[in-house]
Each structure stands twice: as structure tokens, then as C-alpha cells.
Short mmCIF file of C-alpha atoms and ligand atoms in Angstrom, two decimals:
data_model
loop_
_atom_site.label_atom_id
_atom_site.label_comp_id
_atom_site.label_asym_id
_atom_site.label_seq_id
_atom_site.Cartn_x
_atom_site.Cartn_y
_atom_site.Cartn_z
CA MET A 1 46.20 -16.28 1.65
CA PRO A 2 48.54 -13.02 0.29
CA THR A 3 47.65 -10.60 -2.23
CA CYS A 4 49.16 -9.84 -5.07
CA ILE A 5 49.40 -6.27 -6.53
CA LYS A 6 50.60 -6.74 -10.58
CA ASN A 7 51.56 -4.61 -12.81
CA ILE A 8 52.91 -2.05 -11.20
CA GLY A 9 54.62 0.62 -13.42
CA LEU A 10 56.19 1.85 -10.69
CA LEU A 11 57.20 0.86 -7.39
CA LEU A 12 58.90 2.92 -4.88
CA ASN A 13 60.61 2.06 -1.35
CA PRO A 14 62.13 4.45 0.76
CA LYS A 15 65.19 2.79 2.32
CA ALA A 16 66.88 4.06 5.70
CA ASP A 17 69.88 6.02 4.50
CA GLY A 18 67.60 8.29 2.33
CA SER A 19 67.97 5.93 -1.22
CA TRP A 20 65.27 4.14 -2.89
CA ASP A 21 64.99 0.74 -4.28
CA GLU A 22 62.85 1.37 -7.72
CA LEU A 23 61.40 -0.75 -9.90
CA CYS A 24 58.95 -0.72 -13.17
CA ASN A 25 56.72 -3.49 -13.99
CA ALA A 26 56.86 -4.77 -10.70
CA VAL A 27 54.76 -6.95 -8.32
CA LEU A 28 54.39 -6.53 -4.82
CA LEU A 29 53.37 -10.13 -2.75
CA PHE A 30 51.90 -9.37 0.95
CA ASP A 31 50.14 -10.49 3.59
CA ALA A 32 49.10 -9.07 6.60
CA GLU A 33 52.89 -7.59 6.24
CA ILE A 34 54.90 -7.36 3.24
CA ILE A 35 55.78 -10.48 1.91
CA ARG A 36 58.43 -9.54 -1.18
CA TYR A 37 57.99 -7.45 -4.64
CA GLY A 38 60.17 -8.57 -7.81
CA ASP A 39 59.74 -8.37 -11.52
CA GLU A 40 56.67 -10.13 -12.87
CA SER A 41 58.44 -12.95 -14.31
CA ASP A 42 59.97 -13.75 -10.49
CA ILE A 43 56.69 -13.63 -8.67
CA LEU A 44 54.28 -14.49 -11.21
CA ALA A 45 55.34 -17.50 -12.18
CA ASP A 46 54.90 -19.95 -8.17
CA LEU A 47 52.14 -17.43 -6.62
CA GLU A 48 50.35 -19.89 -3.62
CA GLU A 49 46.71 -21.49 -5.39
CA GLY A 50 43.94 -18.73 -4.24
CA THR A 51 46.54 -15.41 -4.21
CA GLU A 52 44.04 -12.77 -4.93
CA ILE A 53 45.85 -10.98 -7.51
CA ILE A 54 45.04 -7.02 -7.96
CA ASP A 55 45.77 -5.18 -11.49
CA ALA A 56 47.75 -1.88 -10.62
CA GLY A 57 47.10 -0.31 -14.44
CA GLY A 58 50.50 0.59 -14.75
CA CYS A 59 50.20 3.16 -11.45
CA LEU A 60 52.50 3.92 -9.08
CA VAL A 61 52.68 2.31 -5.76
CA THR A 62 54.28 3.21 -2.39
CA PRO A 63 54.21 2.69 1.34
CA GLY A 64 50.94 4.22 2.74
CA LEU A 65 51.98 7.74 4.34
CA VAL A 66 52.94 8.47 7.65
CA ASP A 67 51.68 11.52 9.34
CA SER A 68 53.80 11.74 12.09
CA HIS A 69 52.44 14.98 14.06
CA THR A 70 48.76 15.68 14.28
CA HIS A 71 46.29 17.12 16.75
CA PRO A 72 43.05 15.13 15.77
CA ALA A 73 41.51 15.34 19.34
CA PHE A 74 39.30 18.46 19.34
CA ALA A 75 36.25 18.97 19.95
CA GLU A 76 35.34 21.94 17.79
CA PRO A 77 36.58 24.05 14.43
CA ARG A 78 38.16 27.59 15.25
CA ALA A 79 37.22 29.05 12.01
CA ALA A 80 36.52 32.52 13.31
CA GLU A 81 40.30 32.67 14.39
CA PHE A 82 40.77 31.89 10.50
CA GLU A 83 39.15 35.13 9.64
CA MET A 84 40.79 37.16 12.67
CA ARG A 85 44.34 36.59 11.10
CA ASN A 86 43.41 37.21 8.05
CA GLN A 87 42.08 40.58 9.23
CA GLY A 88 45.35 40.93 10.94
CA LYS A 89 45.21 39.67 14.34
CA ASN A 90 48.02 37.34 14.77
CA TYR A 91 48.34 33.71 16.28
CA GLN A 92 50.09 34.91 19.41
CA GLU A 93 47.17 38.13 19.84
CA ILE A 94 44.65 35.65 19.63
CA ALA A 95 46.31 33.10 22.02
CA ALA A 96 46.93 35.90 24.65
CA SER A 97 43.35 37.47 24.40
CA GLY A 98 42.22 33.84 25.77
CA GLY A 99 41.37 32.22 22.30
CA GLY A 100 43.83 29.82 20.48
CA ILE A 101 44.21 26.47 22.26
CA ARG A 102 42.46 27.72 25.40
CA SER A 103 39.14 27.98 23.54
CA SER A 104 39.61 24.19 22.21
CA VAL A 105 40.63 23.40 26.01
CA ARG A 106 36.80 25.26 27.25
CA THR A 107 34.86 23.30 24.10
CA LEU A 108 37.01 19.94 25.19
CA ARG A 109 35.80 20.43 28.64
CA ALA A 110 32.31 20.36 27.55
CA ILE A 111 31.65 17.17 25.42
CA SER A 112 32.16 13.73 26.97
CA GLU A 113 34.39 11.25 26.01
CA ASP A 114 31.67 9.56 23.84
CA GLU A 115 30.91 12.49 21.73
CA LEU A 116 34.48 12.64 21.30
CA VAL A 117 35.24 9.97 19.62
CA ARG A 118 32.10 10.50 17.21
CA ARG A 119 33.35 13.20 16.44
CA MET A 120 37.06 12.09 15.73
CA LEU A 121 35.83 8.86 13.18
CA PRO A 122 35.05 10.85 10.43
CA ARG A 123 38.31 12.43 10.35
CA LEU A 124 40.45 9.24 10.52
CA ASP A 125 38.56 7.79 7.38
CA ARG A 126 39.68 11.37 5.81
CA PHE A 127 43.26 10.18 6.99
CA LEU A 128 43.12 7.32 5.11
CA GLU A 129 41.10 8.71 1.66
CA PHE A 130 44.48 11.07 1.42
CA GLY A 131 46.66 7.59 1.60
CA ILE A 132 47.97 8.14 5.49
CA THR A 133 47.88 4.64 7.25
CA THR A 134 49.57 6.01 10.50
CA ILE A 135 49.05 9.20 11.56
CA GLU A 136 50.70 10.50 15.50
CA ALA A 137 47.60 11.59 17.33
CA LYS A 138 48.17 14.25 20.24
CA SER A 139 46.42 15.34 23.71
CA GLY A 140 46.64 18.89 24.34
CA TYR A 141 42.99 20.28 24.66
CA GLY A 142 42.59 19.08 27.81
CA LEU A 143 45.02 20.08 30.36
CA SER A 144 44.12 18.59 33.73
CA LEU A 145 44.23 15.13 34.74
CA ASP A 146 40.62 13.85 33.68
CA ASP A 147 40.28 15.95 30.36
CA GLU A 148 43.99 14.67 28.76
CA LEU A 149 43.05 11.39 30.15
CA LYS A 150 40.00 11.46 28.14
CA GLN A 151 41.59 12.50 25.29
CA LEU A 152 43.94 9.52 25.53
CA ARG A 153 41.50 7.23 26.09
CA ALA A 154 39.15 8.86 23.29
CA ILE A 155 42.40 8.13 20.77
CA ASP A 156 42.73 4.45 22.16
CA ARG A 157 39.17 3.92 21.09
CA CYS A 158 39.38 5.30 17.94
CA ASN A 159 42.58 3.34 17.27
CA LYS A 160 40.60 -0.03 18.04
CA GLN A 161 37.98 1.08 16.08
CA ARG A 162 39.26 1.92 12.49
CA PRO A 163 41.91 0.56 10.49
CA LEU A 164 43.79 3.66 10.68
CA ASP A 165 47.10 3.07 13.28
CA LEU A 166 46.58 6.26 15.98
CA VAL A 167 50.31 6.41 17.85
CA PRO A 168 49.12 8.17 21.03
CA THR A 169 51.44 11.40 22.65
CA LEU A 170 50.58 12.87 25.72
CA LEU A 171 50.87 16.75 25.24
CA ALA A 172 49.67 18.23 28.79
CA ALA A 173 52.03 20.59 28.40
CA HIS A 174 50.70 22.40 25.43
CA GLU A 175 49.23 25.72 27.47
CA VAL A 176 48.98 26.61 30.76
CA PRO A 177 44.92 26.09 31.44
CA ASP A 178 42.86 29.32 32.37
CA GLU A 179 42.70 28.40 35.89
CA TYR A 180 46.10 27.98 36.57
CA ARG A 181 47.39 31.31 34.94
CA ASP A 182 48.18 33.08 38.15
CA ASN A 183 50.24 29.40 39.10
CA ARG A 184 51.90 28.19 36.47
CA ARG A 185 54.28 26.28 38.72
CA LYS A 186 51.21 24.62 40.50
CA TYR A 187 49.91 23.62 36.34
CA LEU A 188 53.57 21.92 35.73
CA ASP A 189 53.54 20.29 39.23
CA ILE A 190 50.22 18.60 37.87
CA VAL A 191 51.63 17.64 34.86
CA THR A 192 54.78 16.41 35.85
CA GLU A 193 53.48 14.63 39.23
CA GLU A 194 49.97 13.18 38.20
CA ILE A 195 49.13 13.95 34.35
CA ILE A 196 52.47 12.40 33.12
CA PRO A 197 52.55 9.39 35.93
CA ALA A 198 48.73 8.26 34.97
CA ALA A 199 49.40 8.83 31.40
CA ALA A 200 52.24 6.22 31.58
CA ASP A 201 51.15 3.65 33.93
CA GLN A 202 47.58 3.32 32.02
CA LYS A 203 49.56 2.95 28.91
CA LEU A 204 47.34 5.75 27.29
CA ALA A 205 50.98 7.27 25.64
CA GLN A 206 53.74 6.37 23.66
CA PHE A 207 55.44 10.14 23.67
CA CYS A 208 55.56 12.96 25.82
CA ASP A 209 55.51 16.17 23.88
CA VAL A 210 55.44 20.00 25.27
CA PHE A 211 55.02 23.58 23.19
CA CYS A 212 58.40 25.30 24.16
CA GLU A 213 57.70 28.95 22.67
CA GLU A 214 57.95 32.23 24.29
CA GLY A 215 54.96 32.79 26.15
CA VAL A 216 53.86 29.14 26.38
CA PHE A 217 56.79 26.66 28.22
CA SER A 218 60.55 28.14 28.98
CA LEU A 219 63.08 26.19 27.92
CA GLU A 220 63.46 25.29 31.47
CA GLU A 221 59.83 23.95 31.82
CA SER A 222 60.14 22.23 28.70
CA ARG A 223 62.75 20.16 30.23
CA GLN A 224 61.38 19.37 33.53
CA VAL A 225 58.30 18.08 31.29
CA LEU A 226 60.42 16.26 28.98
CA GLU A 227 62.76 14.56 31.96
CA ALA A 228 59.59 13.47 33.55
CA GLY A 229 58.07 11.66 30.62
CA LEU A 230 61.50 10.09 30.44
CA LYS A 231 61.25 8.98 33.90
CA HIS A 232 58.05 6.99 33.28
CA GLY A 233 59.02 5.49 29.95
CA LEU A 234 57.74 8.43 27.96
CA ILE A 235 60.09 9.05 24.80
CA PRO A 236 60.63 13.35 24.09
CA LYS A 237 59.00 15.09 21.83
CA ILE A 238 59.03 18.62 21.36
CA HIS A 239 57.20 21.73 19.28
CA ALA A 240 60.42 23.68 18.98
CA ASP A 241 61.46 27.18 17.44
CA GLN A 242 57.89 27.59 15.98
CA LEU A 243 57.71 31.28 16.09
CA SER A 244 61.39 32.41 17.37
CA SER A 245 64.65 30.66 18.39
CA THR A 246 64.21 29.69 22.02
CA GLY A 247 66.79 26.49 22.07
CA GLY A 248 64.36 23.47 21.56
CA ALA A 249 66.18 22.21 19.27
CA GLU A 250 68.92 22.28 21.20
CA LEU A 251 66.96 20.74 24.18
CA ALA A 252 65.58 17.62 21.76
CA ALA A 253 69.44 16.42 21.38
CA GLU A 254 70.06 16.49 24.79
CA VAL A 255 67.00 14.74 26.01
CA GLY A 256 67.47 12.10 23.10
CA ALA A 257 64.14 13.38 21.28
CA ALA A 258 62.82 11.21 18.76
CA SER A 259 61.97 14.46 16.81
CA ALA A 260 61.73 18.16 16.98
CA ASP A 261 58.73 19.61 15.20
CA HIS A 262 57.87 22.88 13.26
CA ILE A 263 61.90 24.22 13.80
CA ASP A 264 61.12 27.29 11.56
CA TYR A 265 63.60 29.37 13.63
CA ILE A 266 66.06 26.84 14.10
CA THR A 267 69.71 27.75 14.29
CA ASP A 268 72.82 26.22 12.81
CA GLU A 269 73.99 25.03 16.36
CA GLY A 270 70.53 23.63 17.10
CA ILE A 271 70.64 21.50 13.64
CA GLN A 272 74.36 19.94 14.20
CA LYS A 273 73.06 18.98 17.59
CA MET A 274 70.07 17.44 16.43
CA ILE A 275 72.06 15.69 13.57
CA ASP A 276 74.69 14.58 15.79
CA ALA A 277 71.65 13.10 18.51
CA GLY A 278 69.70 11.44 15.89
CA VAL A 279 66.77 13.40 16.30
CA VAL A 280 64.40 13.28 13.49
CA PHE A 281 63.44 17.19 12.09
CA THR A 282 59.47 17.41 11.78
CA LEU A 283 58.28 20.23 9.04
CA LEU A 284 55.17 21.53 9.47
CA PRO A 285 54.73 23.31 6.51
CA GLY A 286 51.06 23.34 6.63
CA ALA A 287 50.99 25.61 9.90
CA VAL A 288 53.40 28.23 8.26
CA ILE A 289 50.90 29.07 5.48
CA PHE A 290 47.65 28.65 7.68
CA LEU A 291 49.07 31.24 9.92
CA GLY A 292 49.99 33.93 7.29
CA LEU A 293 53.56 33.53 8.38
CA THR A 294 56.30 33.19 5.65
CA ARG A 295 59.23 31.97 7.47
CA TYR A 296 59.64 27.71 6.58
CA PRO A 297 62.05 25.77 7.96
CA PRO A 298 65.69 25.39 6.61
CA ALA A 299 65.27 21.81 4.74
CA ARG A 300 68.42 22.23 2.74
CA ARG A 301 70.39 22.94 5.32
CA ILE A 302 69.38 19.95 7.01
CA LEU A 303 69.45 17.44 4.53
CA ASP A 304 73.04 18.68 2.69
CA ARG A 305 74.02 18.07 6.56
CA GLY A 306 72.30 14.79 6.26
CA GLY A 307 69.62 15.14 8.66
CA SER A 308 66.52 13.01 8.47
CA ILE A 309 63.30 14.73 7.50
CA SER A 310 59.68 14.02 8.86
CA ILE A 311 56.88 16.37 7.03
CA ALA A 312 53.83 15.98 8.98
CA THR A 313 50.02 17.71 8.49
CA ASP A 314 50.20 19.02 11.95
CA PHE A 315 46.30 18.30 12.19
CA ASN A 316 44.64 20.30 14.17
CA PRO A 317 41.66 23.41 14.41
CA GLY A 318 44.10 26.43 15.23
CA SER A 319 47.12 26.53 13.04
CA SER A 320 46.51 23.63 10.52
CA ALA A 321 43.23 22.52 9.60
CA THR A 322 44.25 19.49 6.53
CA GLN A 323 44.50 16.22 6.66
CA ASN A 324 46.25 16.35 3.21
CA LEU A 325 49.51 15.22 3.31
CA GLN A 326 50.33 15.32 -0.09
CA LEU A 327 49.30 19.08 -0.17
CA MET A 328 52.35 19.64 2.88
CA MET A 329 54.70 17.78 -0.16
CA THR A 330 53.78 20.78 -1.83
CA LEU A 331 54.09 23.09 0.37
CA ALA A 332 57.77 21.46 1.05
CA GLY A 333 58.97 21.46 -1.87
CA VAL A 334 57.63 24.97 -3.34
CA PHE A 335 58.96 27.14 -0.24
CA CYS A 336 61.54 24.57 1.61
CA GLY A 337 63.23 23.52 -1.80
CA MET A 338 63.05 19.60 -1.37
CA THR A 339 62.93 17.60 -4.11
CA VAL A 340 59.41 15.20 -4.55
CA ARG A 341 61.62 12.22 -3.71
CA GLU A 342 62.72 14.00 -0.55
CA THR A 343 59.48 15.15 0.25
CA LEU A 344 57.95 11.46 -0.48
CA TRP A 345 60.44 10.05 1.38
CA SER A 346 59.94 12.35 4.25
CA SER A 347 56.48 11.46 4.18
CA THR A 348 56.88 7.85 4.62
CA ARG A 349 60.17 6.19 6.01
CA GLY A 350 60.77 10.11 7.43
CA GLY A 351 57.45 10.14 9.18
CA ALA A 352 58.07 6.30 10.53
CA MET A 353 61.33 7.04 12.12
CA ALA A 354 60.30 10.49 13.32
CA LEU A 355 57.94 7.54 15.44
CA LYS A 356 60.68 5.04 16.27
CA MET A 357 58.30 2.87 13.81
CA ASP A 358 60.72 1.99 10.87
CA ASP A 359 60.86 -1.01 11.11
CA ARG A 360 57.49 -1.74 11.23
CA ILE A 361 55.95 1.15 8.76
CA GLY A 362 56.93 3.44 6.32
CA SER A 363 58.52 1.40 3.76
CA LEU A 364 57.56 -1.78 1.71
CA ASP A 365 60.63 -3.80 3.10
CA THR A 366 59.64 -7.59 4.04
CA GLY A 367 58.30 -8.22 7.23
CA SER A 368 56.81 -4.32 7.13
CA ALA A 369 53.04 -4.15 7.84
CA ALA A 370 51.49 -3.73 4.25
CA ASP A 371 50.11 -0.86 4.42
CA ILE A 372 50.33 0.12 0.62
CA VAL A 373 49.07 2.52 -1.75
CA ILE A 374 48.10 2.55 -5.31
CA TRP A 375 48.31 5.99 -7.12
CA ASN A 376 46.00 7.80 -9.59
CA CYS A 377 49.70 8.18 -11.95
CA ASP A 378 52.45 6.64 -12.99
CA ASP A 379 54.98 9.38 -11.23
CA GLU A 380 55.31 10.27 -8.58
CA ARG A 381 56.03 13.95 -9.20
CA LEU A 382 52.30 14.17 -9.81
CA ILE A 383 51.37 13.90 -6.14
CA PRO A 384 52.22 17.59 -5.07
CA TYR A 385 51.97 18.89 -8.52
CA TYR A 386 48.58 18.29 -8.48
CA PHE A 387 47.91 20.35 -5.39
CA GLY A 388 45.67 20.19 -2.55
CA MET A 389 44.05 17.10 -4.79
CA ASN A 390 43.95 13.36 -3.81
CA GLN A 391 45.75 11.19 -6.12
CA VAL A 392 45.01 7.73 -4.01
CA LYS A 393 43.46 5.06 -5.81
CA THR A 394 43.93 2.32 -3.11
CA VAL A 395 45.01 2.41 -0.25
CA PHE A 396 45.62 -1.20 2.09
CA LYS A 397 46.12 -1.34 5.57
CA ASN A 398 47.80 -4.48 7.08
CA GLY A 399 46.99 -5.80 3.87
CA SER A 400 43.13 -5.40 3.34
CA ALA A 401 42.50 -2.93 0.53
CA ILE A 402 39.94 -0.14 2.42
CA THR A 403 36.87 0.65 0.95
CA LEU A 404 35.69 3.93 2.96
O1 NIG B 501 51.63 22.32 16.52
N1 NIG B 501 51.98 24.98 18.18
C1 NIG B 501 51.36 24.78 19.18
N2 NIG B 501 50.50 23.58 18.81
C2 NIG B 501 49.16 23.41 17.48
C3 NIG B 501 48.50 24.60 17.62
C4 NIG B 501 47.46 24.16 18.44
C5 NIG B 501 46.09 24.77 18.42
O2 NIG B 501 46.56 26.08 17.48
O3 NIG B 501 45.23 24.40 18.56
C6 NIG B 501 50.56 23.43 16.35
O4 NIG B 501 50.51 24.40 15.52
FE1 FE B 502 51.46 20.52 16.59
#
């Protein structure tokens, strides 16, 4: 039986070209998928008998938010590093001294798959509370065949146990693990010849990601990883140009990545190549602020040339310990000069594009999943304006209201 949300003060539907379809005093009709929206007079008159009617009280309605870059499969927070950074040590220094990603690898390896699932489930509910109905979820804290697959299986189990959708990404090339620090070539062979084929064969990942950065994986190594992924049907994604310009954006264009993420140090050439290749620019402003850095990605240059942007939380225990995508909209407005409409588009349709799922999620187009947020306000500007707060009133996932 369909559901109908009536008395919508403003309905905002992001379109593929970056524009909006907007309607005041609207009604939205859906079952598991969006059926249609329109004026009250159009829709309320011929509702099927038994249709459930929900009153939005004049509030704003948008698609559910899509968080296209997260690392939720970790064992423990790294609060000590947060304090160390605030006392003057930087992210790279902490990593070089054995902390950072490698410390998350040690704690992840020490717990079972069941325990990992148990720790992840409450995190999934928090995404929904913030109006996020789909996340991309990366591995990358296992860094061995068994432990990467353990993480991906945990992501799969979480996906099945909660309404939130998780889209899995293999990030075995997140760091070189402790046991291969003296033989990184060997670890790369394990990634390309064992972990990627196994994850793909077992259908545990859709994307293959790599941390392309000075001191982590070089451009050439990153290419090998992404090409191995492609050979096994995994779509490339890349952590690119986060702390320095390494050519990661250009590589994303060459291999036809779905997105290049971070890109705080992207070059003009990188921007153009990504636009020409149709790669989405994923901004992660939470990682900039949380690492105490000041260089944000050049969103205006990207938008003015016609690039498509996704904004994501980068939720992870090291560089961005937040699940609040609304707050990322605030940061992208304040530090990247984006308009509120641009940040909202980038957190819905843009996020879906970064996952190559914009035919299914990220909009209120007919036939899309009925992933919907009713907000506590009638003006979308209030979402990032009340920063760090949560403006969500009700979330629907595949047409069902979520109670958390
Ligand atoms: O996206 N940059 C690399 N990976 C993560 C950080 C992961 C971690 O520190 O645990 C990021 O910022
Ligand atoms: Fe990341």
C-alpha cells in the first residue's frame, strides 16, 4: 500500500545537471520506490484507498543523504592521536611512529568478525539519525587476506541487519602493514594477486580504492592496484592529493575512476582531466578540520568549470571522527565557498553519482528508492546553518519510516 506525505512546505529534488526541481505545498507518493510528487490538488484527489497519509507540517522534504566515503569497519577510536595532534604532532608523524592506520590494523586484527559487527551496528544507526540512507563502506584496517575479507564480510552482515545500505569498497592498499615494511613489493603482490581476486570472486566489494600519497602508495603502485581491481571487475576509487599533489587526480581520470577523494592539493590539470573523464570530485572537509589543516579543496574552481561534487564525512577513527554529513555541508560552505544548494546537491545526487547509483538513489525521481528525509525546518539553509546540530525530523528508507 502506498504512503503519502502531505503538507510539504518545500520539496527539493536534485536533478542530474546540478539544478533543482522545487515545489511548495507539495505531496509525495511512494511505496518502496518514489511513485510521484506534485501539487496537493493533483495527488490528494485520487489516492488509492488505504494509503497511509503523513503530515509533514509544512517542513522541507529531500532525498535521503548519501555518504559516499566512509571507513566504519574499525575496532576502536584513536582519541590519543587527536590530543597528540592538538599538542603539535601531525598526521604523518603519528603514522611514521607506528600509529595512524597501522594502529587501527592491530586493534582490528585482534577482534573477531562477530565482535566487529557488534561494534559497527550502533554506528549504522547514527548515520540514519543524521538523515543518511546509504553509505559507502571501506575495508582497509585488515591489510591481510583474512582480515580484509573479515571486514568486508562484517560490512555485508551489517548491510543485511540494518535498513541503512552499505556499498562495499576494498581498500587493502590503505597502508603497508607492519610485517611488510621492509618488503612493500611483497605486500603489493598480495593485494593484487590474492586480496583483490578473492574479494571480487566472493562478491564482497564493488569498488577498489588506494591511498595514493607520499609515504604511502606511489602513483605507480596506485595504478597497479586500481588496474588489478579493474581486471576483476572492481570500479576504481582513489584517495588522491590529500596532503600533497601526487598526480592522483590525473590517475583517477586515466583509469576511469568513479571518484577521486580528498583532492585538497589537486592541480588545475587534474581538475580538467577529471571533468573530461566524468570522474566525481569527492570533498572531505571533515578530514581537513580534524587534522588541524587549513587547505580545503578548490570547490569553486571545480564547479565553475562544470565538475560534479560529492561531499562525504570520511568517517574514520583517525582523520575524521564524525558521521554528521550536515556538518560537512557547513564546512563546504564556510571553507570552500559553496552555496547551500550546492552542498545539498553534493550530499544527495552527487554522493549517488560517486557510487554510480544515481539511477537508484540520491533523488526523488520516479522509480528511485523511497529514501526520504523530512527536516525540522522549511528552509534548507537552516541545515548547515545550525552547525553540528541535527535537523532531521523523520527518515524513510525504501519507503518505511525508521524508528531508532
Ligand atoms: O580518508 N587518507 C587515508 N585514509 C583515511 C584515514 C584513515 C585513518 O587515519 O584511519 C582518510 O582520511
Ligand atoms: Fe578516507
